[in-house]
Amino acid sequence: LEAAPMASLPERAGLALRRELAPLFFAVFIFLFLQDAVYNRLGSSNGKFISLVDTCRSVAQYRSGLPDTIGSNFGVRRMLLITFASVLVKFASSSLVSVLLGKVPIVFSGLRHICFFFLGFALMWFSPGDIAYRTMRSSRAVKLLVDMGGGLYKMRKVIFAVEAATEVHGHFAFALLVAVLAVDGTTLSRRAFHWVEGRQAEQARRSARRKGGASGDKALKRTLSDLYHAGGRGAKKTLLTTVLPLTVVTGLVWGAASSEWISGITDDSFLGLRAALLSLFIWRAGALDELARIHHESMAMGDQVDAIKDGYSPPSKNKVL
């Protein structure tokens, strides 16, 4: 009779340990977030911690869009392809920005960026029990903090795009191009890789269902047709969710910065606009949606507790047994 409680003792101990460690994790995260905000302010440079947070967010989003997200199901060849694709998603657009600005691509500018990428990649794919990825996908509190970091990261990229364009004496269209690549380049690359992954998985399922394989001409025509329709949908989505919003945002920053081109743009320039953009990008990253879900779930849980309390009546002391 005493075996059942003893069997659940490790689970209770693990749960208690996680409850004790969770506040410590949140305290460390907020400390590092605020430290980055203090040193780098609302400028155009992202610190190491925010860059690591964005890397973990990017890798987790890429992994969640794969047909199979369980790393233990993959062989060495499959894992190497995923690693290569993740590197391209993270660095392809930023390297293109560096080329446009006449600089060395960021992936080749030092070991820090590639080392931090592989640290984030290892956390999202190889953590014990896959706890890092599962927490990133399931914990609304963690998603809230990570999305806040992602919003700060992308807001700084818009400021960087305008500053970089003015340094090379570029025009607004050049600043917009840099902003699109710097802010949403990883998102666009990830969508492209997810489409390829989904297409390959669909072809594998069709081949498994068919007794005889389709002719090469039919398969090619189907692939080209799917590519055409997916390209049209992707272009429309990119125009509505990336190009148009970033045109407005970049235009606001460009207009505010135009009055300071002679004296030079500093981290103290147009702080009110930067604060508004930070709020916008935090909302765009999904942090405020997570906050609203946390609020609604806590209110619903409170209503359930109140209902249980209202419907509970303690046993009478005078009841005869």
GROMACS .gro file of C-alpha atoms in nm:
model
  321
    1LEU     CA    1   0.000   0.000   0.000
    2GLU     CA    2   0.295   0.232   0.061
    3ALA     CA    3   0.463   0.154  -0.274
    4ALA     CA    4   0.250   0.395  -0.478
    5PRO     CA    5   0.343   0.710  -0.280
    6MET     CA    6   0.710   0.605  -0.284
    7ALA     CA    7   0.697   0.554  -0.662
    8SER     CA    8   0.570   0.910  -0.715
    9LEU     CA    9   0.827   1.063  -0.482
   10PRO     CA   10   1.087   1.134  -0.761
   11GLU     CA   11   0.817   1.302  -0.969
   12ARG     CA   12   0.712   1.520  -0.673
   13ALA     CA   13   1.075   1.604  -0.604
   14GLY     CA   14   1.134   1.697  -0.969
   15LEU     CA   15   0.822   1.914  -0.974
   16ALA     CA   16   0.926   2.091  -0.655
   17LEU     CA   17   1.275   2.149  -0.796
   18ARG     CA   18   1.135   2.299  -1.118
   19ARG     CA   19   0.910   2.527  -0.914
   20GLU     CA   20   1.210   2.650  -0.719
   21LEU     CA   21   1.429   2.697  -1.027
   22ALA     CA   22   1.167   2.875  -1.239
   23PRO     CA   23   1.186   3.207  -1.046
   24LEU     CA   24   1.566   3.190  -1.064
   25PHE     CA   25   1.552   3.139  -1.440
   26PHE     CA   26   1.315   3.433  -1.486
   27ALA     CA   27   1.531   3.652  -1.260
   28VAL     CA   28   1.845   3.572  -1.462
   29PHE     CA   29   1.664   3.630  -1.792
   30ILE     CA   30   1.525   3.967  -1.684
   31PHE     CA   31   1.864   4.072  -1.542
   32LEU     CA   32   2.041   3.993  -1.870
   33PHE     CA   33   1.760   4.156  -2.071
   34LEU     CA   34   1.783   4.477  -1.867
   35GLN     CA   35   2.162   4.470  -1.878
   36ASP     CA   36   2.148   4.459  -2.258
   37ALA     CA   37   1.888   4.737  -2.260
   38VAL     CA   38   2.108   4.954  -2.036
   39TYR     CA   39   2.432   4.907  -2.230
   40ASN     CA   40   2.290   4.902  -2.582
   41ARG     CA   41   1.981   5.112  -2.507
   42LEU     CA   42   1.739   5.152  -2.798
   43GLY     CA   43   2.022   5.187  -3.046
   44SER     CA   44   2.111   4.985  -3.352
   45SER     CA   45   2.341   4.726  -3.190
   46ASN     CA   46   2.221   4.402  -3.033
   47GLY     CA   47   2.413   4.257  -2.741
   48LYS     CA   48   2.523   3.898  -2.699
   49PHE     CA   49   2.227   3.795  -2.487
   50ILE     CA   50   1.957   3.937  -2.716
   51SER     CA   51   2.135   3.783  -3.015
   52LEU     CA   52   2.134   3.444  -2.839
   53VAL     CA   53   1.765   3.480  -2.755
   54ASP     CA   54   1.684   3.560  -3.118
   55THR     CA   55   1.890   3.260  -3.232
   56CYS     CA   56   1.702   3.025  -2.999
   57ARG     CA   57   1.373   3.174  -3.117
   58SER     CA   58   1.470   3.135  -3.483
   59VAL     CA   59   1.590   2.774  -3.443
   60ALA     CA   60   1.277   2.679  -3.246
   61GLN     CA   61   1.050   2.833  -3.510
   62TYR     CA   62   1.233   2.651  -3.788
   63ARG     CA   63   1.214   2.321  -3.600
   64SER     CA   64   0.843   2.359  -3.524
   65GLY     CA   65   0.767   2.393  -3.896
   66LEU     CA   66   0.938   2.068  -3.995
   67PRO     CA   67   0.724   1.764  -4.081
   68ASP     CA   68   0.894   1.574  -3.799
   69THR     CA   69   1.023   1.772  -3.500
   70ILE     CA   70   1.163   1.480  -3.296
   71GLY     CA   71   1.540   1.492  -3.327
   72SER     CA   72   1.588   1.130  -3.220
   73ASN     CA   73   1.407   1.021  -3.538
   74PHE     CA   74   1.675   1.176  -3.761
   75GLY     CA   75   1.990   1.016  -3.890
   76VAL     CA   76   2.325   1.189  -3.920
   77ARG     CA   77   2.266   1.299  -4.281
   78ARG     CA   78   1.923   1.444  -4.200
   79MET     CA   79   2.060   1.629  -3.896
   80LEU     CA   80   2.346   1.776  -4.100
   81LEU     CA   81   2.097   1.906  -4.357
   82ILE     CA   82   1.887   2.064  -4.082
   83THR     CA   83   2.198   2.225  -3.934
   84PHE     CA   84   2.299   2.364  -4.273
   85ALA     CA   85   1.947   2.496  -4.337
   86SER     CA   86   1.936   2.657  -3.992
   87VAL     CA   87   2.269   2.831  -4.060
   88LEU     CA   88   2.132   2.967  -4.387
   89VAL     CA   89   1.809   3.083  -4.221
   90LYS     CA   90   2.007   3.268  -3.955
   91PHE     CA   91   2.290   3.418  -4.161
   92ALA     CA   92   2.191   3.431  -4.530
   93SER     CA   93   1.998   3.758  -4.516
   94SER     CA   94   2.241   3.928  -4.276
   95SER     CA   95   2.533   3.828  -4.500
   96LEU     CA   96   2.351   3.977  -4.799
   97VAL     CA   97   2.307   4.301  -4.602
   98SER     CA   98   2.680   4.304  -4.528
   99VAL     CA   99   2.757   4.259  -4.899
  100LEU     CA  100   2.521   4.545  -4.989
  101LEU     CA  101   2.704   4.767  -4.741
  102GLY     CA  102   3.045   4.661  -4.872
  103LYS     CA  103   3.142   4.478  -4.554
  104VAL     CA  104   3.257   4.128  -4.467
  105PRO     CA  105   2.955   3.898  -4.410
  106ILE     CA  106   2.880   3.875  -4.041
  107VAL     CA  107   2.924   3.498  -4.032
  108PHE     CA  108   3.289   3.545  -4.134
  109SER     CA  109   3.360   3.851  -3.919
  110GLY     CA  110   3.448   3.652  -3.608
  111LEU     CA  111   3.383   3.336  -3.410
  112ARG     CA  112   3.136   3.495  -3.168
  113HIS     CA  113   2.836   3.489  -3.401
  114ILE     CA  114   2.880   3.132  -3.522
  115CYS     CA  115   2.960   3.006  -3.170
  116PHE     CA  116   2.649   3.170  -3.026
  117PHE     CA  117   2.446   3.023  -3.310
  118PHE     CA  118   2.563   2.669  -3.238
  119LEU     CA  119   2.499   2.725  -2.867
  120GLY     CA  120   2.138   2.819  -2.942
  121PHE     CA  121   2.106   2.536  -3.195
  122ALA     CA  122   2.235   2.282  -2.939
  123LEU     CA  123   1.990   2.410  -2.677
  124MET     CA  124   1.694   2.372  -2.912
  125TRP     CA  125   1.791   2.029  -3.046
  126PHE     CA  126   2.011   1.845  -2.795
  127SER     CA  127   1.914   1.959  -2.445
  128PRO     CA  128   1.854   1.673  -2.195
  129GLY     CA  129   1.503   1.539  -2.239
  130ASP     CA  130   1.450   1.805  -2.507
  131ILE     CA  131   1.348   2.033  -2.220
  132ALA     CA  132   1.465   2.359  -2.381
  133TYR     CA  133   1.258   2.315  -2.698
  134ARG     CA  134   0.953   2.181  -2.511
  135THR     CA  135   0.967   2.476  -2.272
  136MET     CA  136   1.000   2.722  -2.561
  137ARG     CA  137   0.692   2.569  -2.728
  138SER     CA  138   0.472   2.511  -2.421
  139SER     CA  139   0.550   2.772  -2.156
  140ARG     CA  140   0.359   3.093  -2.219
  141ALA     CA  141   0.578   3.279  -1.969
  142VAL     CA  142   0.898   3.177  -2.150
  143LYS     CA  143   0.744   3.257  -2.489
  144LEU     CA  144   0.647   3.600  -2.356
  145LEU     CA  145   1.005   3.678  -2.249
  146VAL     CA  146   1.162   3.533  -2.564
  147ASP     CA  147   0.921   3.723  -2.791
  148MET     CA  148   1.005   4.044  -2.604
  149GLY     CA  149   1.371   3.978  -2.682
  150GLY     CA  150   1.282   3.910  -3.045
  151GLY     CA  151   1.089   4.237  -3.065
  152LEU     CA  152   1.385   4.434  -2.925
  153TYR     CA  153   1.619   4.259  -3.169
  154LYS     CA  154   1.409   4.350  -3.474
  155MET     CA  155   1.343   4.707  -3.361
  156ARG     CA  156   1.717   4.765  -3.345
  157LYS     CA  157   1.750   4.623  -3.696
  158VAL     CA  158   1.522   4.896  -3.833
  159ILE     CA  159   1.737   5.163  -3.666
  160PHE     CA  160   2.045   4.990  -3.807
  161ALA     CA  161   1.898   4.992  -4.160
  162VAL     CA  162   1.843   5.369  -4.156
  163GLU     CA  163   2.181   5.442  -3.996
  164ALA     CA  164   2.363   5.215  -4.244
  165ALA     CA  165   2.185   5.370  -4.542
  166THR     CA  166   2.277   5.722  -4.433
  167GLU     CA  167   2.640   5.623  -4.375
  168VAL     CA  168   2.677   5.509  -4.735
  169HIS     CA  169   2.470   5.805  -4.860
  170GLY     CA  170   2.193   5.577  -4.978
  171HIS     CA  171   1.833   5.674  -5.045
  172PHE     CA  172   1.510   5.563  -4.880
  173ALA     CA  173   1.459   5.264  -5.113
  174PHE     CA  174   1.802   5.132  -5.014
  175ALA     CA  175   1.717   5.175  -4.644
  176LEU     CA  176   1.390   4.987  -4.700
  177LEU     CA  177   1.571   4.701  -4.875
  178VAL     CA  178   1.819   4.673  -4.588
  179ALA     CA  179   1.531   4.685  -4.336
  180VAL     CA  180   1.338   4.405  -4.510
  181LEU     CA  181   1.647   4.183  -4.522
  182ALA     CA  182   1.765   4.266  -4.169
  183VAL     CA  183   1.426   4.247  -3.998
  184ASP     CA  184   1.237   3.971  -4.182
  185GLY     CA  185   1.510   3.803  -4.385
  186THR     CA  186   1.521   3.507  -4.146
  187THR     CA  187   1.141   3.476  -4.158
  188LEU     CA  188   1.135   3.474  -4.538
  189SER     CA  189   1.419   3.221  -4.555
  190ARG     CA  190   1.246   2.998  -4.300
  191ARG     CA  191   0.922   3.002  -4.499
  192ALA     CA  192   1.109   2.898  -4.812
  193PHE     CA  193   1.280   2.606  -4.638
  194HIS     CA  194   0.952   2.498  -4.477
  195TRP     CA  195   0.786   2.492  -4.818
  196VAL     CA  196   1.064   2.273  -4.955
  197GLU     CA  197   1.042   2.042  -4.653
  198GLY     CA  198   0.665   2.016  -4.685
  199ARG     CA  199   0.688   1.953  -5.058
  200GLN     CA  200   0.937   1.671  -5.009
  201ALA     CA  201   0.725   1.513  -4.736
  202GLU     CA  202   0.416   1.531  -4.958
  203GLN     CA  203   0.599   1.369  -5.248
  204ALA     CA  204   0.718   1.091  -5.019
  205ARG     CA  205   0.360   1.025  -4.902
  206ARG     CA  206   0.232   1.020  -5.261
  207SER     CA  207   0.503   0.778  -5.366
  208ALA     CA  208   0.419   0.550  -5.074
  209ARG     CA  209   0.049   0.546  -5.165
  210ARG     CA  210   0.106   0.477  -5.537
  211LYS     CA  211   0.187   0.130  -5.658
  212GLY     CA  212   0.350   0.258  -5.971
  213GLY     CA  213   0.540   0.584  -5.976
  214ALA     CA  214   0.416   0.870  -6.190
  215SER     CA  215   0.608   0.966  -6.498
  216GLY     CA  216   0.886   1.218  -6.472
  217ASP     CA  217   0.696   1.470  -6.687
  218LYS     CA  218   0.387   1.457  -6.465
  219ALA     CA  219   0.593   1.493  -6.148
  220LEU     CA  220   0.782   1.788  -6.296
  221LYS     CA  221   0.461   1.961  -6.407
  222ARG     CA  222   0.309   1.912  -6.063
  223THR     CA  223   0.619   2.053  -5.895
  224LEU     CA  224   0.628   2.357  -6.122
  225SER     CA  225   0.255   2.417  -6.068
  226ASP     CA  226   0.294   2.396  -5.689
  227LEU     CA  227   0.594   2.628  -5.705
  228TYR     CA  228   0.401   2.881  -5.914
  229HIS     CA  229   0.099   2.888  -5.680
  230ALA     CA  230   0.313   2.887  -5.365
  231GLY     CA  231   0.526   3.169  -5.507
  232GLY     CA  232   0.217   3.379  -5.572
  233ARG     CA  233   0.081   3.323  -5.222
  234GLY     CA  234   0.423   3.386  -5.071
  235ALA     CA  235   0.472   3.710  -5.264
  236LYS     CA  236   0.129   3.837  -5.153
  237LYS     CA  237   0.195   3.746  -4.790
  238THR     CA  238   0.540   3.907  -4.801
  239LEU     CA  239   0.398   4.226  -4.948
  240LEU     CA  240   0.118   4.254  -4.690
  241THR     CA  241   0.301   4.138  -4.375
  242THR     CA  242   0.659   4.251  -4.442
  243VAL     CA  243   0.710   4.509  -4.715
  244LEU     CA  244   0.414   4.739  -4.644
  245PRO     CA  245   0.454   4.750  -4.262
  246LEU     CA  246   0.830   4.799  -4.288
  247THR     CA  247   0.779   5.073  -4.547
  248VAL     CA  248   0.573   5.269  -4.293
  249VAL     CA  249   0.815   5.199  -4.006
  250THR     CA  250   1.127   5.275  -4.208
  251GLY     CA  251   0.962   5.590  -4.341
  252LEU     CA  252   0.893   5.711  -3.987
  253VAL     CA  253   1.252   5.647  -3.879
  254TRP     CA  254   1.387   5.799  -4.201
  255GLY     CA  255   1.181   6.114  -4.150
  256ALA     CA  256   1.287   6.146  -3.786
  257ALA     CA  257   1.654   6.086  -3.872
  258SER     CA  258   1.659   6.335  -4.160
  259SER     CA  259   1.674   6.626  -3.916
  260GLU     CA  260   1.990   6.484  -3.756
  261TRP     CA  261   2.193   6.379  -4.059
  262ILE     CA  262   2.427   6.674  -4.025
  263SER     CA  263   2.494   6.636  -3.651
  264GLY     CA  264   2.479   6.257  -3.670
  265ILE     CA  265   2.230   6.001  -3.538
  266THR     CA  266   2.294   5.890  -3.179
  267ASP     CA  267   2.125   5.648  -2.939
  268ASP     CA  268   1.942   5.947  -2.790
  269SER     CA  269   1.788   6.050  -3.122
  270PHE     CA  270   1.405   6.038  -3.144
  271LEU     CA  271   1.368   5.829  -2.828
  272GLY     CA  272   0.989   5.863  -2.828
  273LEU     CA  273   0.966   5.705  -3.172
  274ARG     CA  274   1.208   5.429  -3.071
  275ALA     CA  275   0.996   5.346  -2.766
  276ALA     CA  276   0.683   5.332  -2.983
  277LEU     CA  277   0.861   5.107  -3.235
  278LEU     CA  278   0.978   4.879  -2.955
  279SER     CA  279   0.617   4.838  -2.841
  280LEU     CA  280   0.513   4.771  -3.200
  281PHE     CA  281   0.777   4.504  -3.260
  282ILE     CA  282   0.712   4.337  -2.924
  283TRP     CA  283   0.346   4.312  -3.027
  284ARG     CA  284   0.447   4.195  -3.376
  285ALA     CA  285   0.666   3.922  -3.225
  286GLY     CA  286   0.364   3.783  -3.038
  287ALA     CA  287   0.464   3.880  -2.683
  288LEU     CA  288   0.146   4.078  -2.614
  289ASP     CA  289  -0.067   3.793  -2.748
  290GLU     CA  290   0.103   3.560  -2.500
  291LEU     CA  291   0.043   3.813  -2.222
  292ALA     CA  292  -0.327   3.828  -2.313
  293ARG     CA  293  -0.350   3.446  -2.309
  294ILE     CA  294  -0.181   3.432  -1.968
  295HIS     CA  295  -0.431   3.691  -1.843
  296HIS     CA  296  -0.737   3.508  -1.979
  297GLU     CA  297  -0.617   3.168  -1.852
  298SER     CA  298  -0.543   3.304  -1.503
  299MET     CA  299  -0.886   3.474  -1.491
  300ALA     CA  300  -1.057   3.152  -1.603
  301MET     CA  301  -0.867   2.954  -1.341
  302GLY     CA  302  -0.969   3.211  -1.076
  303ASP     CA  303  -1.334   3.179  -1.181
  304GLN     CA  304  -1.312   2.799  -1.150
  305VAL     CA  305  -1.161   2.826  -0.803
  306ASP     CA  306  -1.434   3.068  -0.695
  307ALA     CA  307  -1.700   2.835  -0.834
  308ILE     CA  308  -1.555   2.541  -0.641
  309LYS     CA  309  -1.544   2.748  -0.322
  310ASP     CA  310  -1.903   2.865  -0.366
  311GLY     CA  311  -2.027   2.511  -0.424
  312TYR     CA  312  -1.836   2.357  -0.131
  313SER     CA  313  -2.006   2.322   0.207
  314PRO     CA  314  -1.803   2.185   0.502
  315PRO     CA  315  -1.949   1.886   0.684
  316SER     CA  316  -2.156   1.963   0.991
  317LYS     CA  317  -1.987   1.907   1.325
  318ASN     CA  318  -2.317   1.783   1.473
  319LYS     CA  319  -2.357   1.511   1.213
  320VAL     CA  320  -2.391   1.172   1.379
  321LEU     CA  321  -2.167   0.907   1.230
   0.00000   0.00000   0.00000
